[in-house]
Short mmCIF file of C-alpha atoms and ligand atoms in Angstrom, two decimals:
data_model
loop_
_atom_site.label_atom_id
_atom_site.label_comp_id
_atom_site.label_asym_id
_atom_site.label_seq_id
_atom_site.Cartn_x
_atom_site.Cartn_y
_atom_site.Cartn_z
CA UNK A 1 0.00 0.00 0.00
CA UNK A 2 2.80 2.55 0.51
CA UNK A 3 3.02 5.03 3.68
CA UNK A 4 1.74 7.73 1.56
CA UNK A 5 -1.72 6.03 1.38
CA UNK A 6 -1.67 4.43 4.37
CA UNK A 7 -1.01 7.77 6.60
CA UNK A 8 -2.72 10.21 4.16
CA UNK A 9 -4.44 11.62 6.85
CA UNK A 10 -1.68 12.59 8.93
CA UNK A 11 0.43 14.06 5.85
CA UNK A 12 0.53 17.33 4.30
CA UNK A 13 -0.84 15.60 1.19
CA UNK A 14 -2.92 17.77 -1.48
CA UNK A 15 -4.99 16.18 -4.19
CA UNK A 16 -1.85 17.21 -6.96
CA UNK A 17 0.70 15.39 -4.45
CA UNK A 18 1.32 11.86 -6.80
CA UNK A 19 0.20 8.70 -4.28
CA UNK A 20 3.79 6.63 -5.80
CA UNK A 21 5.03 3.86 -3.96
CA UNK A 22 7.85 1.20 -4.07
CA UNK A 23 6.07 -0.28 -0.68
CA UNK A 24 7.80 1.12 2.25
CA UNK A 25 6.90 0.83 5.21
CA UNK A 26 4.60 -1.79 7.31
CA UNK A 27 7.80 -2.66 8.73
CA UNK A 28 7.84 -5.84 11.06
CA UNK A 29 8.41 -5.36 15.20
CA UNK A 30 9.93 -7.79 15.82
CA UNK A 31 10.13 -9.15 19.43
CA UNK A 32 13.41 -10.58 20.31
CA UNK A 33 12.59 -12.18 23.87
CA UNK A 34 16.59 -13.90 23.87
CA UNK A 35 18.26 -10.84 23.94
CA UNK A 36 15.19 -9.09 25.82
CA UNK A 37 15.69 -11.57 28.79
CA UNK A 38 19.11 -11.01 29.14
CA UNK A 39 18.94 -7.26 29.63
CA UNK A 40 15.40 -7.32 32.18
CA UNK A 41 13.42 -5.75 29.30
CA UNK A 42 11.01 -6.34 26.65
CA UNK A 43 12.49 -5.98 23.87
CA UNK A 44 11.11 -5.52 19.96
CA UNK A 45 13.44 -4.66 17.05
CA UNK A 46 11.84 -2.15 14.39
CA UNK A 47 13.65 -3.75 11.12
CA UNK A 48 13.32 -1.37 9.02
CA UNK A 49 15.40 -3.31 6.56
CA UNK A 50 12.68 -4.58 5.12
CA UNK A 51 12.07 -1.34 3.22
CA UNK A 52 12.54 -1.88 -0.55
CA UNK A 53 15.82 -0.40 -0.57
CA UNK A 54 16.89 -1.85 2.61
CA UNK A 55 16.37 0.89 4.82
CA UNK A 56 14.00 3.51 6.32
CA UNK A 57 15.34 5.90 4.29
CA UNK A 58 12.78 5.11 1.64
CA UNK A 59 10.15 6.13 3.75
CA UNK A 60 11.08 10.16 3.69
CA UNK A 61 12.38 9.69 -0.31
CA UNK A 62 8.81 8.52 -1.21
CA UNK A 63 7.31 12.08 0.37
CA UNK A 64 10.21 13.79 -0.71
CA UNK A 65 9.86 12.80 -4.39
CA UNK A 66 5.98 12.68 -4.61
CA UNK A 67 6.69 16.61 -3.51
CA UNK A 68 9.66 17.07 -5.62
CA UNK A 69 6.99 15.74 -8.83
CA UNK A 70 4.30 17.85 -7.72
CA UNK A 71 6.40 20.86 -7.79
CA UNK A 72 7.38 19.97 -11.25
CA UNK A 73 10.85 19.10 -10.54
CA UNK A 74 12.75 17.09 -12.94
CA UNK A 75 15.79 16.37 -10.42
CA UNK A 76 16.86 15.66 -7.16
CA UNK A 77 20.01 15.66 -5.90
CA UNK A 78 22.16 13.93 -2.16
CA UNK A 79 25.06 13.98 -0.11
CA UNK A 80 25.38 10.10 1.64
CA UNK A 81 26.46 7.71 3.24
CA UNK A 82 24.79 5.23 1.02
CA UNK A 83 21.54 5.14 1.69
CA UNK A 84 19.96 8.19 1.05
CA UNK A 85 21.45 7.84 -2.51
CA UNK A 86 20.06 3.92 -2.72
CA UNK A 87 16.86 5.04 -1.99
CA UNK A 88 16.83 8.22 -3.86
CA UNK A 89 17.79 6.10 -7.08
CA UNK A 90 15.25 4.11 -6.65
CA UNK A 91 12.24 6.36 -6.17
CA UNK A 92 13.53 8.91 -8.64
CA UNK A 93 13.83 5.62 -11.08
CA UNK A 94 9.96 4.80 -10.42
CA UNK A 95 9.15 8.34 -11.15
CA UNK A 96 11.28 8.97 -14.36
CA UNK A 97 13.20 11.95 -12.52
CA UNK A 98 17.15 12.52 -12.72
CA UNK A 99 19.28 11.22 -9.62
CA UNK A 100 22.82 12.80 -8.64
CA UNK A 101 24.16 11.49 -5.63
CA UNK A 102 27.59 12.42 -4.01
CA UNK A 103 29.39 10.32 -1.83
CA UNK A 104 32.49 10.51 0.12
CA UNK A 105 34.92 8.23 -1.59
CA UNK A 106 35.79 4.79 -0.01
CA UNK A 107 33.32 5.37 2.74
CA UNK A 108 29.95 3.65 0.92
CA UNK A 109 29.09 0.08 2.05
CA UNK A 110 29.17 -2.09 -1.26
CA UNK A 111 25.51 -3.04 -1.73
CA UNK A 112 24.61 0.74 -1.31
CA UNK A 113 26.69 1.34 -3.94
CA UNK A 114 25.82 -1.04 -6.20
CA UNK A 115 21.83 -0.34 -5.88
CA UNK A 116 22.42 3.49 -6.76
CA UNK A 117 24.08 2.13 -9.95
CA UNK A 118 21.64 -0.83 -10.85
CA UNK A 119 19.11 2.39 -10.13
CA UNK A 120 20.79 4.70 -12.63
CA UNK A 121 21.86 7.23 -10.65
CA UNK A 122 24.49 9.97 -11.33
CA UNK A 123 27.09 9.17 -8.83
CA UNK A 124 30.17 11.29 -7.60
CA UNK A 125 32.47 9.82 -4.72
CA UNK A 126 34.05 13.18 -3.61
CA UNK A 127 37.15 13.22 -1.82
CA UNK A 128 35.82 13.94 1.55
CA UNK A 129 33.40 13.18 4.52
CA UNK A 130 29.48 13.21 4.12
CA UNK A 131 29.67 16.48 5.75
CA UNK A 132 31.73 18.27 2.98
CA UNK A 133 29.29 16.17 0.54
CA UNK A 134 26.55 17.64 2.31
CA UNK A 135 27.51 21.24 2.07
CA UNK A 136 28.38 20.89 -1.94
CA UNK A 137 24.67 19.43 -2.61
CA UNK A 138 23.11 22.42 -0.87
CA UNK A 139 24.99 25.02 -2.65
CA UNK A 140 24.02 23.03 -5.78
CA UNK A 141 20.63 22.66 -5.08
CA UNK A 142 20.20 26.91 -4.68
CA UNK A 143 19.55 27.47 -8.09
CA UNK A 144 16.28 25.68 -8.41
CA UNK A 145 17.95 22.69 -10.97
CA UNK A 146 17.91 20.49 -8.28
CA UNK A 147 15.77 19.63 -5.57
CA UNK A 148 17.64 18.73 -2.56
CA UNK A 149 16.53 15.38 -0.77
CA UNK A 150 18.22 15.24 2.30
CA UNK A 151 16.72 15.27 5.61
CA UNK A 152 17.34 19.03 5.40
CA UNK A 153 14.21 18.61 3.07
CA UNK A 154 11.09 19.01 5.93
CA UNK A 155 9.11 16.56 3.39
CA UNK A 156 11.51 13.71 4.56
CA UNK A 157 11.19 14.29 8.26
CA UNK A 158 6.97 13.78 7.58
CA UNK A 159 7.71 10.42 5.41
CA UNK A 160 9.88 9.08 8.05
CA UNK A 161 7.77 9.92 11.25
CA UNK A 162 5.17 6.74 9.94
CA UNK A 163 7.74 4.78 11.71
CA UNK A 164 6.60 6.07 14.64
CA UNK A 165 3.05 5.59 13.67
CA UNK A 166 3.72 1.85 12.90
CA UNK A 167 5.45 1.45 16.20
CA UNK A 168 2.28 2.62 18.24
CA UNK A 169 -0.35 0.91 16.48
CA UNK A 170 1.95 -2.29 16.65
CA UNK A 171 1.60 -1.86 20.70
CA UNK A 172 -1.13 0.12 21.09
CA UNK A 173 0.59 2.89 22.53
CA UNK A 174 4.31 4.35 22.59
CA UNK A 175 7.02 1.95 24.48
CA UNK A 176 9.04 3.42 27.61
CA UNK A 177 12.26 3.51 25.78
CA UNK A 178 13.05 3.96 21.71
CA UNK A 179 16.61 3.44 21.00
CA UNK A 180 18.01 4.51 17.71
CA UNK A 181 21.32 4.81 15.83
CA UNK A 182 21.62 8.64 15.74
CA UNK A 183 24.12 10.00 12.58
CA UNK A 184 22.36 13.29 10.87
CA UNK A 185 19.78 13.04 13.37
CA UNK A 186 17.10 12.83 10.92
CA UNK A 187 15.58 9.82 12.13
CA UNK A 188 15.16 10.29 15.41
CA UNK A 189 13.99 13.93 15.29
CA UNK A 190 10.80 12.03 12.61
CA UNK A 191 9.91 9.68 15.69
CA UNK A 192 9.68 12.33 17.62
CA UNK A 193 7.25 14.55 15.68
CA UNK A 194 5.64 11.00 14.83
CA UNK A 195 5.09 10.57 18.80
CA UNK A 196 4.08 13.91 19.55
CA UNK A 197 1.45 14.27 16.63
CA UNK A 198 0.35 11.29 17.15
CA UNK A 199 -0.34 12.05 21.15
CA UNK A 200 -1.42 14.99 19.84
CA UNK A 201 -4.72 12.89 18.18
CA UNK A 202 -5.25 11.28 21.32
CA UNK A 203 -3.60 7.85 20.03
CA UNK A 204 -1.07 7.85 22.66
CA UNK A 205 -1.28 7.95 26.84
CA UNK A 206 2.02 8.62 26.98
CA UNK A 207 5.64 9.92 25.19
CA UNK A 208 8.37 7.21 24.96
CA UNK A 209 12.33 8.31 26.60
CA UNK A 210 14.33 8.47 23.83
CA UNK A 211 17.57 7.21 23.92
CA UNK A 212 20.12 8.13 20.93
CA UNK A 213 23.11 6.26 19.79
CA UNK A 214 26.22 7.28 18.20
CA UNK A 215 29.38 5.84 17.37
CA UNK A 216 32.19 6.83 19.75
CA UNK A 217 34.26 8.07 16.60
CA UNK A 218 31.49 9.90 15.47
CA UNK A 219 29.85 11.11 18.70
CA UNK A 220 28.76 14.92 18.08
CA UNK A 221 25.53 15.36 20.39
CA UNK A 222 27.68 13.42 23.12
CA UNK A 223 30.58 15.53 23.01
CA UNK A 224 28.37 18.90 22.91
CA UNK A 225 29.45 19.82 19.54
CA UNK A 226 30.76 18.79 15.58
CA UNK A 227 33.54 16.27 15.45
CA UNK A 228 35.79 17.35 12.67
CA UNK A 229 36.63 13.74 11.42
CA UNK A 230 33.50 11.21 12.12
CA UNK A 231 35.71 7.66 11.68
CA UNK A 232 33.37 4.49 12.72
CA UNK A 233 32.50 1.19 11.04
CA UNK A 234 29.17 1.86 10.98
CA UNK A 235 29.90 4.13 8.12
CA UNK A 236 25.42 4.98 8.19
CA UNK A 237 26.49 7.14 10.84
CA UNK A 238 29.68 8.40 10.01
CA UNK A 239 28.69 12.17 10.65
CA UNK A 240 30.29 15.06 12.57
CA UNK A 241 28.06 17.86 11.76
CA UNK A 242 24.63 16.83 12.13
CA UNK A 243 22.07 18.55 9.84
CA UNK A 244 19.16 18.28 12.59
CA UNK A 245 21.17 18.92 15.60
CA UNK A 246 18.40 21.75 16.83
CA UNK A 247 15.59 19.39 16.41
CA UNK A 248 17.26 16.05 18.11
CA UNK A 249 18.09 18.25 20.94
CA UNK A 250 14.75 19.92 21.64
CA UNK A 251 13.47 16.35 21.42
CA UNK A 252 15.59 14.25 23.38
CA UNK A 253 14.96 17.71 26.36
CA UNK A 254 11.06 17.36 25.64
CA UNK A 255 10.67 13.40 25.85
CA UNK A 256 13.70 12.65 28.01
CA UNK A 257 16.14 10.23 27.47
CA UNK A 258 19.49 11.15 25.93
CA UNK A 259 22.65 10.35 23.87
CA UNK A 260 25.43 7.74 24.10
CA UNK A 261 28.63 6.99 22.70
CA UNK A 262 29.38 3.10 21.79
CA UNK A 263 32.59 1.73 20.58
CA UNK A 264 32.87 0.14 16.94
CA UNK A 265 33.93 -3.40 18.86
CA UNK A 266 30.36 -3.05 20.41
CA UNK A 267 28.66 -2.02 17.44
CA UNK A 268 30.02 -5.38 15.57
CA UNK A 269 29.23 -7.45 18.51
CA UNK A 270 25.71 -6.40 19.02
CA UNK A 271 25.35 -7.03 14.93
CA UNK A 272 26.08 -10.78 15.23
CA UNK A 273 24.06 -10.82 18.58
CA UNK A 274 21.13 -9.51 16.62
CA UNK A 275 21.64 -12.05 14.27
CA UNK A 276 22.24 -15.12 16.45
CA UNK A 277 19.56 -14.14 19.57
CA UNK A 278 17.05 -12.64 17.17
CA UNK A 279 17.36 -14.10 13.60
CA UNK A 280 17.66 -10.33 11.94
CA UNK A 281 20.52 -9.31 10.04
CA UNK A 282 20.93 -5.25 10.43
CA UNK A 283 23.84 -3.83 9.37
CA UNK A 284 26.21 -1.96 11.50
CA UNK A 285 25.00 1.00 12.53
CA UNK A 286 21.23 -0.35 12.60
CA UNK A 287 23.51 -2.53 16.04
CA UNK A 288 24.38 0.79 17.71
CA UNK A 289 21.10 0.88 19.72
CA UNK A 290 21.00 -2.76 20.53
CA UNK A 291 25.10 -2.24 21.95
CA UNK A 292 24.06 0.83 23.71
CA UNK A 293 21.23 -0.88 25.21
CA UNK A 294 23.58 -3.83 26.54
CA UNK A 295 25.84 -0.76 27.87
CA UNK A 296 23.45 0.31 29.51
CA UNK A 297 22.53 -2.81 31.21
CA UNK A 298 25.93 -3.51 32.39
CA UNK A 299 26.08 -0.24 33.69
CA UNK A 300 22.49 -0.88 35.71
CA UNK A 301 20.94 2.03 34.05
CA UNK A 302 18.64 0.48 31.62
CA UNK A 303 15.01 -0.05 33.73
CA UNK A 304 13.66 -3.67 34.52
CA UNK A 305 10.41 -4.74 32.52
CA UNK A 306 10.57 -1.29 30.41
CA UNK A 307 8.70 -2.24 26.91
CA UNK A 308 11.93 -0.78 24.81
CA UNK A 309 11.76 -0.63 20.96
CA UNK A 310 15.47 -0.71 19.14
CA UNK A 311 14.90 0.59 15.47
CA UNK A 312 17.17 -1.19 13.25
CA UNK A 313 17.43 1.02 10.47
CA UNK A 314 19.04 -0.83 7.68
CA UNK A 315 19.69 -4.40 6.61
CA UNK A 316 22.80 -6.12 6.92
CA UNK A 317 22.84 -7.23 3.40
CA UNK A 318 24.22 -3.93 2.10
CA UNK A 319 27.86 -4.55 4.06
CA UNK A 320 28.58 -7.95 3.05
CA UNK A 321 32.63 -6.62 3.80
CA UNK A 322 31.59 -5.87 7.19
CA UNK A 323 29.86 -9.18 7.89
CA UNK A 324 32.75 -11.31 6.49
CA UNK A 325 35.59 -10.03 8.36
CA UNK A 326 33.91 -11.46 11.15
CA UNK A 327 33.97 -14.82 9.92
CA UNK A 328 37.19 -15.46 8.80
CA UNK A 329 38.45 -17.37 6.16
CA UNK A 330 35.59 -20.71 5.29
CA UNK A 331 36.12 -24.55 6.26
CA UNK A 332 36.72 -26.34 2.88
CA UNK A 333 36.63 -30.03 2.88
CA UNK A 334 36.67 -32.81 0.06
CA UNK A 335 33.13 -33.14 -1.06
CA UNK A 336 32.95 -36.65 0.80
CA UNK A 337 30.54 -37.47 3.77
CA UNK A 338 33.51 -38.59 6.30
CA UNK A 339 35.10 -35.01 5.94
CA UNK A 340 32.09 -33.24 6.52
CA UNK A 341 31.00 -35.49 9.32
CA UNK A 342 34.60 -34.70 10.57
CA UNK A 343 34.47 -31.29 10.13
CA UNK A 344 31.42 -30.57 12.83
CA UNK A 345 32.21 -32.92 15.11
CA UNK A 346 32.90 -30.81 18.06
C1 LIG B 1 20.65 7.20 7.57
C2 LIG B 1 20.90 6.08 8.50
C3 LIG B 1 21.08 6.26 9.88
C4 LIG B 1 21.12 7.59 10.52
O1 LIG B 1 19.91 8.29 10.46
P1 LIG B 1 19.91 9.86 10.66
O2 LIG B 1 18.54 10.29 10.31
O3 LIG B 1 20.95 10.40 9.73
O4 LIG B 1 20.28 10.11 12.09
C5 LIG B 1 21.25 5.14 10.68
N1 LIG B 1 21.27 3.91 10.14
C6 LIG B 1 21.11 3.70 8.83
C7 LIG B 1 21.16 2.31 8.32
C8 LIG B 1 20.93 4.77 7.96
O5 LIG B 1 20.79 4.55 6.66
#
């Protein structure tokens, strides 16, 4: 059906705004009691990897573009990280619109990459961070050739606040605790206006904390201001000047809650957890809320029996590199029923 249908009601749609859809969104929650049980909580993972690009990112592009068509744009244009510029191939493919997407060279997961050229896309890997991308696509967007669809665009932040919808019609009201991967601080800044607008309609009882994770390389809201050279693994959040940094803030003070740092070791472990304890594969930086969460545990900070949503925010399928250096190098055995039998035995 497409969030655009789905949530008309609760988006600034008009009757010349295009209803497309690739089917994003209706997003499983997933509960994951293994992992749940082991940190006092009750735990459900928002896998939002099962977004037809592979991330939640396509919910905001579908807005974005729909706008972008009823404007009568021809273009759009994005800095990222990888998926912004997966997604916004793929939407602007469906609509017959012209995709440029720059990317900080070397720094793009290889599945992203290859779905913004299997999409058509323009692409240019500039020599530089997201954040220098960033700042080139908005100075190139100012002449009205382009529209912009980052999550400076406010049509992205109403797309991507159905998550939040989803989430409290899943559970019939908000949880106690989100917990989300925090990198241009789009994302969690959507929930938020999700939450509130849907309290707002007399949906919810109550606000959820909201707890935001970063990457200790990459860790601008924890350290109180921009980090000059964002360096993590989970290269989805590889940011150090976050384009929403007003909004997260005022959100994080009005629901409570706050931001943590957690180390790229963490980040991978949590990934495989997710995978073993839960059967989801998220990729890296999707694990950053899941690691905080165990953090958090081990700290005793993290509340017993608190209904806690982790939004996993891409799927793990796009960093195939990532996954494999975990696993070393594969068993290989004659093709002969001894040598296998031999090589699980204990
Ligand atoms: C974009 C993205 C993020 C970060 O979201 P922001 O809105 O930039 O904070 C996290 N994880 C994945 C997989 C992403 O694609």
């Amino acid at each position: 059906m497409g969030v655009l249908s789905q949530y008309a009601e609760h988006l600034a749609l008009t009757e010349r705004t295009p209803r497309i859809t690739l089917g994003e969104g209706a997003t499983p929650l997933v509960a994951a009691p293994r992992i749940g049980s082991a940190l006092g909580i009750e735990l459900y993972l928002k896998f939002e990897g099962q977004n037809p690009t592979g991330s939640f990112k396509d919910r905001g592009m579908v807005m974005a573009v729909a706008k972008a068509l009823e404007d009568g744009s021809s273009a759009i244009v994005c800095a990222s990280t990888g998926n912004t510029s997966a997604s916004a191939a793929a939407y602007a493919a469906a609509a017959g619109l012209r995709a440029v997407v720059v990317v900080p060279a070397g720094h793009v997961a290889l599945g992203k990459l290859a779905q913004a050229v299997m999409y058509g896309a323009e692409i240019v890997a500039v020599e530089g961070n997201f954040d220098a991308a960033l700042a080139i696509v908005r100075e190139l967007a100012k002449d009205g050739e382009y529209t912009l669809v980052n999550s400076v665009n406010p049509w992205r932040l109403e797309g991507q606040k159905t998550a939040a919808f989803e989430v409290a019609d899943a559970l019939g009201d908000a949880p106690d605790i989100l917990a989300i991967p925090v990198g241009n601080a789009g994302n969690i800044s959507a929930y938020a206006k999700g939450f509130r607008e849907y309290r707002a309609c007399g949906r919810l009882a109550r606000l959820p904390q909201l707890l935001g994770f970063q990457a200790a390389g990459a860790a601008p809201f924890v350290q109180g201001g921009p980090v000059a050279s964002p360096e993590t693994v989970a290269t989805a959040i590889r940011i150090g000047r976050p384009a929403s940094w007003d909004l997260a803030r005022a959100a994080v003070a009005e629901f409570g809650g706050g931001f943590h740092a957690v180390g790229d070791d963490a980040i991978l472990a949590a990934q495989q957890r997710i995978a073993r304890d839960a059967g989801v594969f998220a990729e890296p930086a999707s694990a950053a809320p899941v690691a905080g969460l165990l953090q958090l545990h081990a700290a005793g900070s993290l509340r017993r029996g608190a209904v806690v949503v982790a939004v996993l925010t891409g799927n793990g399928l796009k960093d195939p590199d990532a996954a494999m250096r975990a696993a070393g190098a594969l068993r290989t055995v004659p093709a002969q029923l001894a040598a296998v039998r031999e090589a699980i035995a204990g």
